Amino acid sequence: MLKDFKKHCNMTRLSTICSQLVELSNQAFSVNNGNIPKWEEAISSIQKTQPGKLSFEHPYIAIDTKVNIDDLTLSLKQLMPWRKGPYQIGDLQLDSEWRGDMKWDRLKGHLQPLAGKTVLDVGSGNGYFTYLMAMQGAEIAVGIEPFLLFNYQFQAIHTLISQPPKAYVLPLKLEQMPKESSFDSVFSMGVLYHQKDHMLHLQQLKDVLIEGGELILETLIIDQKHGDQITPEDRYARMRNVWCLPSTDTLHIWLEQAGFKNIKLIDVTKTTPEEQRATHWIGDNTQSIKDFLDPNDDNLTIEGLPAPKRAVFICQK
Ligand SMILES: C[S@@+](CC[C@H](N)C(=O)[O-])C[C@H]1O[C@@H](n2cnc3c(N)ncnc32)[C@H](O)[C@@H]1O
């Protein structure tokens, strides 16, 4: 996988940073993680399935192949929880916790065309959106995702595709990216609220964009009536590590302060149990959004804070 990435990467504008990205990825994969043998075994058994053609069959990223459903289910379940998707592999529906297609539908009509572009997907999870970006004709779509399991999930899906699109997921954090302005389009979706220093994250996103390049920022927000921003003291909708919930006005100001131009708010949507739900692909802990909300008022989280709402901003460097 990293070999293919390096070869392809070297043929693009990213050529000056490819070796560094591969070296950092190799370091990340060589950590001592007791789950790796289990995940590698799962990938080996998935390799027995005949790879098939990739397409988008709403709402699924679909792979046209014949599968032994029981065997493939068993292997893919070694890689749970499947948060992002959904995927359809032959007759097997891998119904992830999140309906990623719903987020994609909200933003795809607003993007600068991705055809021929260098694209970075920060916090890519298993690469569901990175695939969609590559399927729009990107020259290369690079997902970065520090959580190793999601990298193995990406490999599992990649193994099943006969002619994979130009999509890769590397086990890296944005902070590790070389400070070179190399990407035409940078996506940061569902990542900002996990950052202790939101301005640093916005600055780092700007650093990796070319002049005039486009940032697509999706994050949790609050309605203005709740104030300019909330910093949850403990958990938010049972999530740890949620540091900032700005209003859209506040987020607009943060983007201006970070030096972005042509800032447009293109969508605000409340997260529904249609978009985030427990499926049997998330493992033993089967809680999802309905368990994270106040049972008597779905406008509040279980901690009494405003229920999850997400905004998408698009702007230029
Ligand atoms: C809520 S998920 C969002 C996944 C996907 N982008 C989406 O919109 O559905 C956030 C992901 O960002 C990753 N992440 C958190 N901090 C990051 C950082 N500094 N650099 C890159 N990825 C990060 C997490 O590991 C997690 O998988």
mmCIF file of C-alpha atoms and ligand atoms in Angstrom:
data_model
loop_
_atom_site.group_PDB
_atom_site.id
_atom_site.type_symbol
_atom_site.label_atom_id
_atom_site.label_comp_id
_atom_site.label_asym_id
_atom_site.label_seq_id
_atom_site.Cartn_x
_atom_site.Cartn_y
_atom_site.Cartn_z
ATOM 1 C CA MET A 1 0.000 0.000 0.000
ATOM 2 C CA LEU A 2 2.676 2.546 1.011
ATOM 3 C CA LYS A 3 4.728 1.458 -2.020
ATOM 4 C CA ASP A 4 1.801 2.253 -4.335
ATOM 5 C CA PHE A 5 1.266 5.524 -2.528
ATOM 6 C CA LYS A 6 4.909 6.548 -2.930
ATOM 7 C CA LYS A 7 4.967 5.704 -6.624
ATOM 8 C CA HIS A 8 1.804 7.631 -7.332
ATOM 9 C CA CYS A 9 2.604 10.511 -4.977
ATOM 10 C CA ASN A 10 5.940 11.085 -6.720
ATOM 11 C CA MET A 11 4.101 11.773 -9.977
ATOM 12 C CA THR A 12 2.126 14.640 -8.430
ATOM 13 C CA ARG A 13 2.804 18.099 -7.015
ATOM 14 C CA LEU A 14 3.290 16.375 -3.668
ATOM 15 C CA SER A 15 6.553 14.791 -4.884
ATOM 16 C CA THR A 16 8.711 16.838 -2.478
ATOM 17 C CA ILE A 17 6.917 15.457 0.590
ATOM 18 C CA CYS A 18 6.182 11.831 -0.430
ATOM 19 C CA SER A 19 9.275 10.240 1.144
ATOM 20 C CA GLN A 20 8.654 12.038 4.425
ATOM 21 C CA LEU A 21 4.994 10.943 4.485
ATOM 22 C CA VAL A 22 6.005 7.320 3.846
ATOM 23 C CA GLU A 23 8.687 7.405 6.529
ATOM 24 C CA LEU A 24 6.291 8.849 9.124
ATOM 25 C CA SER A 25 3.637 6.284 8.131
ATOM 26 C CA ASN A 26 6.086 3.403 8.498
ATOM 27 C CA GLN A 27 6.963 4.652 11.985
ATOM 28 C CA ALA A 28 3.278 4.854 12.940
ATOM 29 C CA PHE A 29 2.559 1.318 11.681
ATOM 30 C CA SER A 30 5.510 -0.126 13.602
ATOM 31 C CA VAL A 31 4.171 0.814 17.065
ATOM 32 C CA ASN A 32 3.590 -1.939 19.553
ATOM 33 C CA ASN A 33 -0.159 -2.505 19.241
ATOM 34 C CA GLY A 34 -1.467 -5.894 20.357
ATOM 35 C CA ASN A 35 -4.383 -5.746 17.907
ATOM 36 C CA ILE A 36 -2.234 -5.574 14.786
ATOM 37 C CA PRO A 37 -1.884 -9.393 14.344
ATOM 38 C CA LYS A 38 -5.697 -9.754 14.504
ATOM 39 C CA TRP A 39 -6.198 -6.945 12.003
ATOM 40 C CA GLU A 40 -3.532 -8.356 9.651
ATOM 41 C CA GLU A 41 -5.134 -11.775 9.809
ATOM 42 C CA ALA A 42 -8.481 -10.204 8.891
ATOM 43 C CA ILE A 43 -6.897 -8.479 5.871
ATOM 44 C CA SER A 44 -5.289 -11.787 4.748
ATOM 45 C CA SER A 45 -8.620 -13.593 4.788
ATOM 46 C CA ILE A 46 -10.358 -10.670 3.026
ATOM 47 C CA GLN A 47 -7.724 -11.006 0.275
ATOM 48 C CA LYS A 48 -9.326 -14.360 -0.640
ATOM 49 C CA THR A 49 -12.356 -12.490 -2.037
ATOM 50 C CA GLN A 50 -12.183 -11.685 -5.755
ATOM 51 C CA PRO A 51 -11.751 -7.898 -6.080
ATOM 52 C CA GLY A 52 -14.491 -6.031 -7.950
ATOM 53 C CA LYS A 53 -15.307 -2.747 -9.615
ATOM 54 C CA LEU A 54 -15.952 0.301 -7.442
ATOM 55 C CA SER A 55 -18.926 2.625 -7.876
ATOM 56 C CA PHE A 56 -21.232 4.813 -5.832
ATOM 57 C CA GLU A 57 -24.695 3.287 -5.508
ATOM 58 C CA HIS A 58 -26.472 5.700 -3.227
ATOM 59 C CA PRO A 59 -26.078 5.497 -0.212
ATOM 60 C CA TYR A 60 -23.307 2.897 -0.573
ATOM 61 C CA ILE A 61 -19.766 2.920 -1.838
ATOM 62 C CA ALA A 62 -20.283 -0.319 -3.706
ATOM 63 C CA ILE A 63 -17.923 -3.053 -4.901
ATOM 64 C CA ASP A 64 -19.280 -5.380 -7.557
ATOM 65 C CA THR A 65 -18.014 -8.824 -6.597
ATOM 66 C CA LYS A 66 -19.201 -12.241 -5.458
ATOM 67 C CA VAL A 67 -18.682 -12.836 -1.762
ATOM 68 C CA ASN A 68 -19.121 -15.563 0.794
ATOM 69 C CA ILE A 69 -21.204 -13.415 3.143
ATOM 70 C CA ASP A 70 -20.495 -15.427 6.308
ATOM 71 C CA ASP A 71 -16.721 -15.547 5.787
ATOM 72 C CA LEU A 72 -16.414 -11.906 4.780
ATOM 73 C CA THR A 73 -18.669 -10.758 7.641
ATOM 74 C CA LEU A 74 -16.498 -12.645 10.103
ATOM 75 C CA SER A 75 -13.308 -11.020 8.794
ATOM 76 C CA LEU A 76 -14.756 -7.513 8.568
ATOM 77 C CA LYS A 77 -16.101 -7.860 12.106
ATOM 78 C CA GLN A 78 -12.526 -8.372 13.323
ATOM 79 C CA LEU A 79 -12.091 -4.724 12.321
ATOM 80 C CA MET A 80 -15.062 -3.294 14.277
ATOM 81 C CA PRO A 81 -16.268 -0.701 15.075
ATOM 82 C CA TRP A 82 -17.227 0.459 11.574
ATOM 83 C CA ARG A 83 -18.143 4.082 12.258
ATOM 84 C CA LYS A 84 -17.961 5.464 8.730
ATOM 85 C CA GLY A 85 -19.554 4.194 5.537
ATOM 86 C CA PRO A 86 -21.861 2.652 4.383
ATOM 87 C CA TYR A 87 -20.266 0.154 1.992
ATOM 88 C CA GLN A 88 -21.829 -2.610 -0.060
ATOM 89 C CA ILE A 89 -19.534 -5.474 -1.032
ATOM 90 C CA GLY A 90 -21.323 -7.862 -3.382
ATOM 91 C CA ASP A 91 -24.458 -8.804 -1.434
ATOM 92 C CA LEU A 92 -22.956 -7.785 1.899
ATOM 93 C CA GLN A 93 -24.193 -4.484 3.287
ATOM 94 C CA LEU A 94 -21.680 -2.988 5.674
ATOM 95 C CA ASP A 95 -24.004 -0.549 7.430
ATOM 96 C CA SER A 96 -21.736 1.674 9.450
ATOM 97 C CA GLU A 97 -22.879 3.780 12.411
ATOM 98 C CA TRP A 98 -22.847 6.920 10.234
ATOM 99 C CA ARG A 99 -24.626 7.476 6.916
ATOM 100 C CA GLY A 100 -21.678 9.317 5.359
ATOM 101 C CA ASP A 101 -23.656 9.826 2.143
ATOM 102 C CA MET A 102 -25.891 12.329 3.974
ATOM 103 C CA LYS A 103 -22.928 14.579 4.823
ATOM 104 C CA TRP A 104 -21.555 14.220 1.285
ATOM 105 C CA ASP A 105 -24.956 15.178 -0.199
ATOM 106 C CA ARG A 106 -24.943 18.371 1.871
ATOM 107 C CA LEU A 107 -21.615 19.606 0.559
ATOM 108 C CA LYS A 108 -20.810 18.015 -2.822
ATOM 109 C CA GLY A 109 -22.741 20.612 -4.880
ATOM 110 C CA HIS A 110 -20.726 23.458 -3.319
ATOM 111 C CA LEU A 111 -17.193 22.177 -3.966
ATOM 112 C CA GLN A 112 -14.731 23.501 -6.505
ATOM 113 C CA PRO A 113 -14.435 20.555 -8.932
ATOM 114 C CA LEU A 114 -11.986 18.007 -7.512
ATOM 115 C CA ALA A 115 -10.986 16.618 -10.940
ATOM 116 C CA GLY A 116 -7.212 16.788 -11.391
ATOM 117 C CA LYS A 117 -6.707 18.248 -7.898
ATOM 118 C CA THR A 118 -4.479 17.290 -4.979
ATOM 119 C CA VAL A 119 -6.834 16.689 -2.052
ATOM 120 C CA LEU A 120 -6.210 16.224 1.660
ATOM 121 C CA ASP A 121 -8.873 14.650 3.909
ATOM 122 C CA VAL A 122 -7.862 15.389 7.512
ATOM 123 C CA GLY A 123 -9.249 12.879 10.037
ATOM 124 C CA SER A 124 -10.391 10.607 7.236
ATOM 125 C CA GLY A 125 -11.496 7.679 9.388
ATOM 126 C CA ASN A 126 -11.560 4.588 7.148
ATOM 127 C CA GLY A 127 -11.491 6.703 3.989
ATOM 128 C CA TYR A 128 -15.177 6.676 3.022
ATOM 129 C CA PHE A 129 -15.002 10.335 1.976
ATOM 130 C CA THR A 130 -11.439 10.007 0.653
ATOM 131 C CA TYR A 131 -12.774 7.424 -1.824
ATOM 132 C CA LEU A 132 -15.609 9.747 -2.839
ATOM 133 C CA MET A 133 -13.081 12.566 -3.394
ATOM 134 C CA ALA A 134 -10.906 10.301 -5.564
ATOM 135 C CA MET A 135 -13.997 9.135 -7.454
ATOM 136 C CA GLN A 136 -14.595 12.788 -8.423
ATOM 137 C CA GLY A 137 -11.366 12.494 -10.446
ATOM 138 C CA ALA A 138 -8.830 13.938 -7.981
ATOM 139 C CA GLU A 139 -5.208 13.522 -9.121
ATOM 140 C CA ILE A 140 -4.595 12.141 -5.638
ATOM 141 C CA ALA A 141 -6.759 12.095 -2.488
ATOM 142 C CA VAL A 142 -4.756 11.627 0.699
ATOM 143 C CA GLY A 143 -6.590 10.808 3.911
ATOM 144 C CA ILE A 144 -4.710 11.226 7.188
ATOM 145 C CA GLU A 145 -5.986 9.348 10.211
ATOM 146 C CA PRO A 146 -3.943 8.702 13.375
ATOM 147 C CA PHE A 147 -6.224 5.922 14.685
ATOM 148 C CA LEU A 148 -4.582 2.738 13.341
ATOM 149 C CA LEU A 149 -7.718 0.572 13.204
ATOM 150 C CA PHE A 150 -9.293 2.928 10.667
ATOM 151 C CA ASN A 151 -6.174 2.575 8.494
ATOM 152 C CA TYR A 152 -6.668 -1.191 8.524
ATOM 153 C CA GLN A 153 -10.339 -0.728 7.619
ATOM 154 C CA PHE A 154 -9.204 1.361 4.643
ATOM 155 C CA GLN A 155 -6.842 -1.446 3.602
ATOM 156 C CA ALA A 156 -9.638 -4.010 3.917
ATOM 157 C CA ILE A 157 -11.851 -2.057 1.496
ATOM 158 C CA HIS A 158 -8.887 -1.310 -0.791
ATOM 159 C CA THR A 159 -8.100 -5.043 -1.013
ATOM 160 C CA LEU A 160 -11.604 -5.676 -2.349
ATOM 161 C CA ILE A 161 -11.367 -3.175 -5.251
ATOM 162 C CA SER A 162 -10.010 -4.368 -8.621
ATOM 163 C CA GLN A 163 -8.865 -0.959 -9.885
ATOM 164 C CA PRO A 164 -8.649 1.245 -6.805
ATOM 165 C CA PRO A 165 -9.076 4.989 -7.376
ATOM 166 C CA LYS A 166 -6.263 7.340 -6.408
ATOM 167 C CA ALA A 167 -7.160 7.337 -2.709
ATOM 168 C CA TYR A 168 -4.838 6.573 0.199
ATOM 169 C CA VAL A 169 -5.112 6.742 3.985
ATOM 170 C CA LEU A 170 -1.948 7.357 6.009
ATOM 171 C CA PRO A 171 -1.646 6.975 9.804
ATOM 172 C CA LEU A 172 -0.752 10.614 10.419
ATOM 173 C CA LYS A 173 -1.956 13.665 12.292
ATOM 174 C CA LEU A 174 -2.306 17.052 10.637
ATOM 175 C CA GLU A 175 0.427 18.304 13.005
ATOM 176 C CA GLN A 176 2.869 15.885 11.340
ATOM 177 C CA MET A 177 2.270 17.134 7.798
ATOM 178 C CA PRO A 178 5.259 18.931 6.269
ATOM 179 C CA LYS A 179 4.536 22.672 6.216
ATOM 180 C CA GLU A 180 4.438 22.894 2.446
ATOM 181 C CA SER A 181 1.611 24.471 0.531
ATOM 182 C CA SER A 182 0.775 21.488 -1.669
ATOM 183 C CA PHE A 183 -2.972 20.809 -1.652
ATOM 184 C CA ASP A 184 -5.678 22.376 -3.837
ATOM 185 C CA SER A 185 -8.513 21.282 -1.537
ATOM 186 C CA VAL A 186 -8.360 20.405 2.142
ATOM 187 C CA PHE A 187 -11.244 18.845 4.056
ATOM 188 C CA SER A 188 -11.443 18.935 7.853
ATOM 189 C CA MET A 189 -14.689 17.227 8.787
ATOM 190 C CA GLY A 190 -15.554 16.293 12.356
ATOM 191 C CA VAL A 191 -12.049 17.194 13.580
ATOM 192 C CA LEU A 192 -12.020 20.823 14.821
ATOM 193 C CA TYR A 193 -14.020 20.141 17.990
ATOM 194 C CA HIS A 194 -11.461 17.503 19.007
ATOM 195 C CA GLN A 195 -8.655 20.099 18.998
ATOM 196 C CA LYS A 196 -7.535 21.782 22.225
ATOM 197 C CA ASP A 197 -6.219 24.696 20.163
ATOM 198 C CA HIS A 198 -8.747 25.400 17.407
ATOM 199 C CA MET A 199 -6.775 28.341 15.961
ATOM 200 C CA LEU A 200 -3.676 26.175 15.608
ATOM 201 C CA HIS A 201 -5.726 23.584 13.685
ATOM 202 C CA LEU A 202 -7.061 26.299 11.327
ATOM 203 C CA GLN A 203 -3.511 27.627 10.861
ATOM 204 C CA GLN A 204 -2.201 24.141 10.052
ATOM 205 C CA LEU A 205 -5.002 23.621 7.518
ATOM 206 C CA LYS A 206 -3.996 26.909 5.890
ATOM 207 C CA ASP A 207 -0.315 25.930 5.850
ATOM 208 C CA VAL A 208 -0.920 22.859 3.672
ATOM 209 C CA LEU A 209 -3.188 24.666 1.160
ATOM 210 C CA ILE A 210 -1.852 26.352 -1.963
ATOM 211 C CA GLU A 211 -2.601 30.063 -2.418
ATOM 212 C CA GLY A 212 -6.267 30.262 -3.520
ATOM 213 C CA GLY A 213 -6.878 26.659 -2.423
ATOM 214 C CA GLU A 214 -10.168 25.654 -0.831
ATOM 215 C CA LEU A 215 -10.891 24.619 2.755
ATOM 216 C CA ILE A 216 -14.021 22.619 3.522
ATOM 217 C CA LEU A 217 -14.593 22.759 7.269
ATOM 218 C CA GLU A 218 -17.335 20.742 8.938
ATOM 219 C CA THR A 219 -17.754 20.833 12.690
ATOM 220 C CA LEU A 220 -20.202 20.882 15.594
ATOM 221 C CA ILE A 221 -21.728 24.293 16.281
ATOM 222 C CA ILE A 222 -24.287 25.840 18.626
ATOM 223 C CA ASP A 223 -27.126 28.276 17.923
ATOM 224 C CA GLN A 224 -26.253 31.890 18.736
ATOM 225 C CA LYS A 225 -28.916 31.935 21.477
ATOM 226 C CA HIS A 226 -26.593 29.686 23.528
ATOM 227 C CA GLY A 227 -23.764 32.262 23.328
ATOM 228 C CA ASP A 228 -20.577 32.673 21.266
ATOM 229 C CA GLN A 229 -19.071 29.324 22.180
ATOM 230 C CA ILE A 230 -19.276 26.504 24.701
ATOM 231 C CA THR A 231 -16.352 24.551 26.094
ATOM 232 C CA PRO A 232 -17.840 21.376 27.615
ATOM 233 C CA GLU A 233 -16.456 20.819 31.103
ATOM 234 C CA ASP A 234 -16.679 17.060 30.857
ATOM 235 C CA ARG A 235 -18.217 14.962 28.116
ATOM 236 C CA TYR A 236 -20.373 16.159 25.241
ATOM 237 C CA ALA A 237 -23.001 13.687 23.976
ATOM 238 C CA ARG A 238 -20.896 11.121 25.875
ATOM 239 C CA MET A 239 -17.822 12.019 23.764
ATOM 240 C CA ARG A 240 -14.555 12.748 25.473
ATOM 241 C CA ASN A 241 -12.201 15.346 24.004
ATOM 242 C CA VAL A 242 -14.740 17.853 22.759
ATOM 243 C CA TRP A 243 -13.089 21.211 23.289
ATOM 244 C CA CYS A 244 -14.968 23.825 21.303
ATOM 245 C CA LEU A 245 -18.545 24.343 20.165
ATOM 246 C CA PRO A 246 -18.667 27.784 18.500
ATOM 247 C CA SER A 247 -21.697 29.559 17.064
ATOM 248 C CA THR A 248 -21.525 29.959 13.284
ATOM 249 C CA ASP A 249 -20.787 33.707 13.763
ATOM 250 C CA THR A 250 -17.871 32.838 16.052
ATOM 251 C CA LEU A 251 -16.551 30.226 13.638
ATOM 252 C CA HIS A 252 -16.759 32.775 10.811
ATOM 253 C CA ILE A 253 -14.604 35.136 12.908
ATOM 254 C CA TRP A 254 -12.088 32.356 13.681
ATOM 255 C CA LEU A 255 -11.747 31.628 9.944
ATOM 256 C CA GLU A 256 -11.225 35.352 9.237
ATOM 257 C CA GLN A 257 -8.654 35.581 12.032
ATOM 258 C CA ALA A 258 -6.824 32.596 10.548
ATOM 259 C CA GLY A 259 -6.623 34.558 7.273
ATOM 260 C CA PHE A 260 -9.164 32.728 5.100
ATOM 261 C CA LYS A 261 -11.142 34.628 2.424
ATOM 262 C CA ASN A 262 -14.535 34.234 0.709
ATOM 263 C CA ILE A 263 -15.914 32.493 3.777
ATOM 264 C CA LYS A 264 -19.314 30.909 3.095
ATOM 265 C CA LEU A 265 -21.582 29.007 5.433
ATOM 266 C CA ILE A 266 -23.206 26.428 3.181
ATOM 267 C CA ASP A 267 -25.121 24.203 5.575
ATOM 268 C CA VAL A 268 -26.335 23.755 9.153
ATOM 269 C CA THR A 269 -27.953 20.421 10.002
ATOM 270 C CA LYS A 270 -29.036 18.821 13.244
ATOM 271 C CA THR A 271 -27.701 15.271 13.588
ATOM 272 C CA THR A 272 -30.603 12.828 13.416
ATOM 273 C CA PRO A 273 -30.945 9.146 14.330
ATOM 274 C CA GLU A 274 -31.254 8.510 10.580
ATOM 275 C CA GLU A 275 -27.705 9.787 10.041
ATOM 276 C CA GLN A 276 -26.116 8.287 13.198
ATOM 277 C CA ARG A 277 -27.499 5.013 14.511
ATOM 278 C CA ALA A 278 -26.359 1.849 16.225
ATOM 279 C CA THR A 279 -25.860 -1.021 13.766
ATOM 280 C CA HIS A 280 -24.462 -4.487 14.352
ATOM 281 C CA TRP A 281 -21.200 -3.271 12.770
ATOM 282 C CA ILE A 282 -20.166 -1.181 15.800
ATOM 283 C CA GLY A 283 -19.546 -4.037 18.204
ATOM 284 C CA ASP A 284 -20.680 -4.651 21.767
ATOM 285 C CA ASN A 285 -21.195 -1.038 22.773
ATOM 286 C CA THR A 286 -24.340 -0.476 20.771
ATOM 287 C CA GLN A 287 -25.069 3.055 21.957
ATOM 288 C CA SER A 288 -25.546 5.758 19.383
ATOM 289 C CA ILE A 289 -27.092 9.206 19.175
ATOM 290 C CA LYS A 290 -30.464 8.379 20.710
ATOM 291 C CA ASP A 291 -28.622 7.240 23.863
ATOM 292 C CA PHE A 292 -26.572 10.451 23.928
ATOM 293 C CA LEU A 293 -29.597 12.768 24.078
ATOM 294 C CA ASP A 294 -31.874 13.770 26.964
ATOM 295 C CA PRO A 295 -34.695 11.172 26.847
ATOM 296 C CA ASN A 296 -37.240 13.956 27.566
ATOM 297 C CA ASP A 297 -35.871 16.616 25.202
ATOM 298 C CA ASP A 298 -33.989 15.747 22.038
ATOM 299 C CA ASN A 299 -32.772 19.359 21.792
ATOM 300 C CA LEU A 300 -30.409 18.623 24.667
ATOM 301 C CA THR A 301 -27.591 16.135 25.151
ATOM 302 C CA ILE A 302 -27.623 13.779 28.114
ATOM 303 C CA GLU A 303 -25.303 16.322 29.837
ATOM 304 C CA GLY A 304 -27.844 19.150 29.304
ATOM 305 C CA LEU A 305 -25.921 20.920 26.497
ATOM 306 C CA PRO A 306 -27.396 21.823 23.069
ATOM 307 C CA ALA A 307 -27.879 18.670 20.952
ATOM 308 C CA PRO A 308 -25.381 18.048 18.102
ATOM 309 C CA LYS A 309 -25.720 20.348 15.106
ATOM 310 C CA ARG A 310 -23.106 20.578 12.378
ATOM 311 C CA ALA A 311 -22.122 23.377 10.059
ATOM 312 C CA VAL A 312 -20.149 23.308 6.811
ATOM 313 C CA PHE A 313 -18.041 26.324 5.852
ATOM 314 C CA ILE A 314 -16.160 26.697 2.573
ATOM 315 C CA CYS A 315 -13.439 29.320 2.189
ATOM 316 C CA GLN A 316 -10.205 30.092 0.344
ATOM 317 C CA LYS A 317 -6.608 30.665 1.413
HETATM 318 C C1 LIG B 1 -15.411 12.409 14.170
HETATM 319 S S1 LIG B 1 -14.231 11.633 13.169
HETATM 320 C C2 LIG B 1 -14.672 12.283 11.585
HETATM 321 C C3 LIG B 1 -14.388 11.335 10.437
HETATM 322 C C4 LIG B 1 -14.786 11.873 9.069
HETATM 323 N N1 LIG B 1 -13.902 12.937 8.660
HETATM 324 C C5 LIG B 1 -16.201 12.327 9.053
HETATM 325 O O1 LIG B 1 -16.429 13.514 8.789
HETATM 326 O O2 LIG B 1 -17.092 11.527 9.287
HETATM 327 C C6 LIG B 1 -12.752 12.511 13.532
HETATM 328 C C7 LIG B 1 -11.489 11.787 13.125
HETATM 329 O O3 LIG B 1 -10.405 12.704 13.154
HETATM 330 C C8 LIG B 1 -9.274 12.046 13.654
HETATM 331 N N2 LIG B 1 -8.386 13.100 14.207
HETATM 332 C C9 LIG B 1 -8.465 13.720 15.410
HETATM 333 N N3 LIG B 1 -7.466 14.618 15.539
HETATM 334 C C10 LIG B 1 -6.759 14.597 14.379
HETATM 335 C C11 LIG B 1 -5.614 15.307 13.906
HETATM 336 N N4 LIG B 1 -5.001 16.200 14.655
HETATM 337 N N5 LIG B 1 -5.141 15.025 12.663
HETATM 338 C C12 LIG B 1 -5.773 14.104 11.883
HETATM 339 N N6 LIG B 1 -6.850 13.389 12.301
HETATM 340 C C13 LIG B 1 -7.344 13.640 13.520
HETATM 341 C C14 LIG B 1 -9.822 11.080 14.694
HETATM 342 O O4 LIG B 1 -8.940 9.986 14.922
HETATM 343 C C15 LIG B 1 -11.143 10.656 14.062
HETATM 344 O O5 LIG B 1 -11.062 9.455 13.346
#
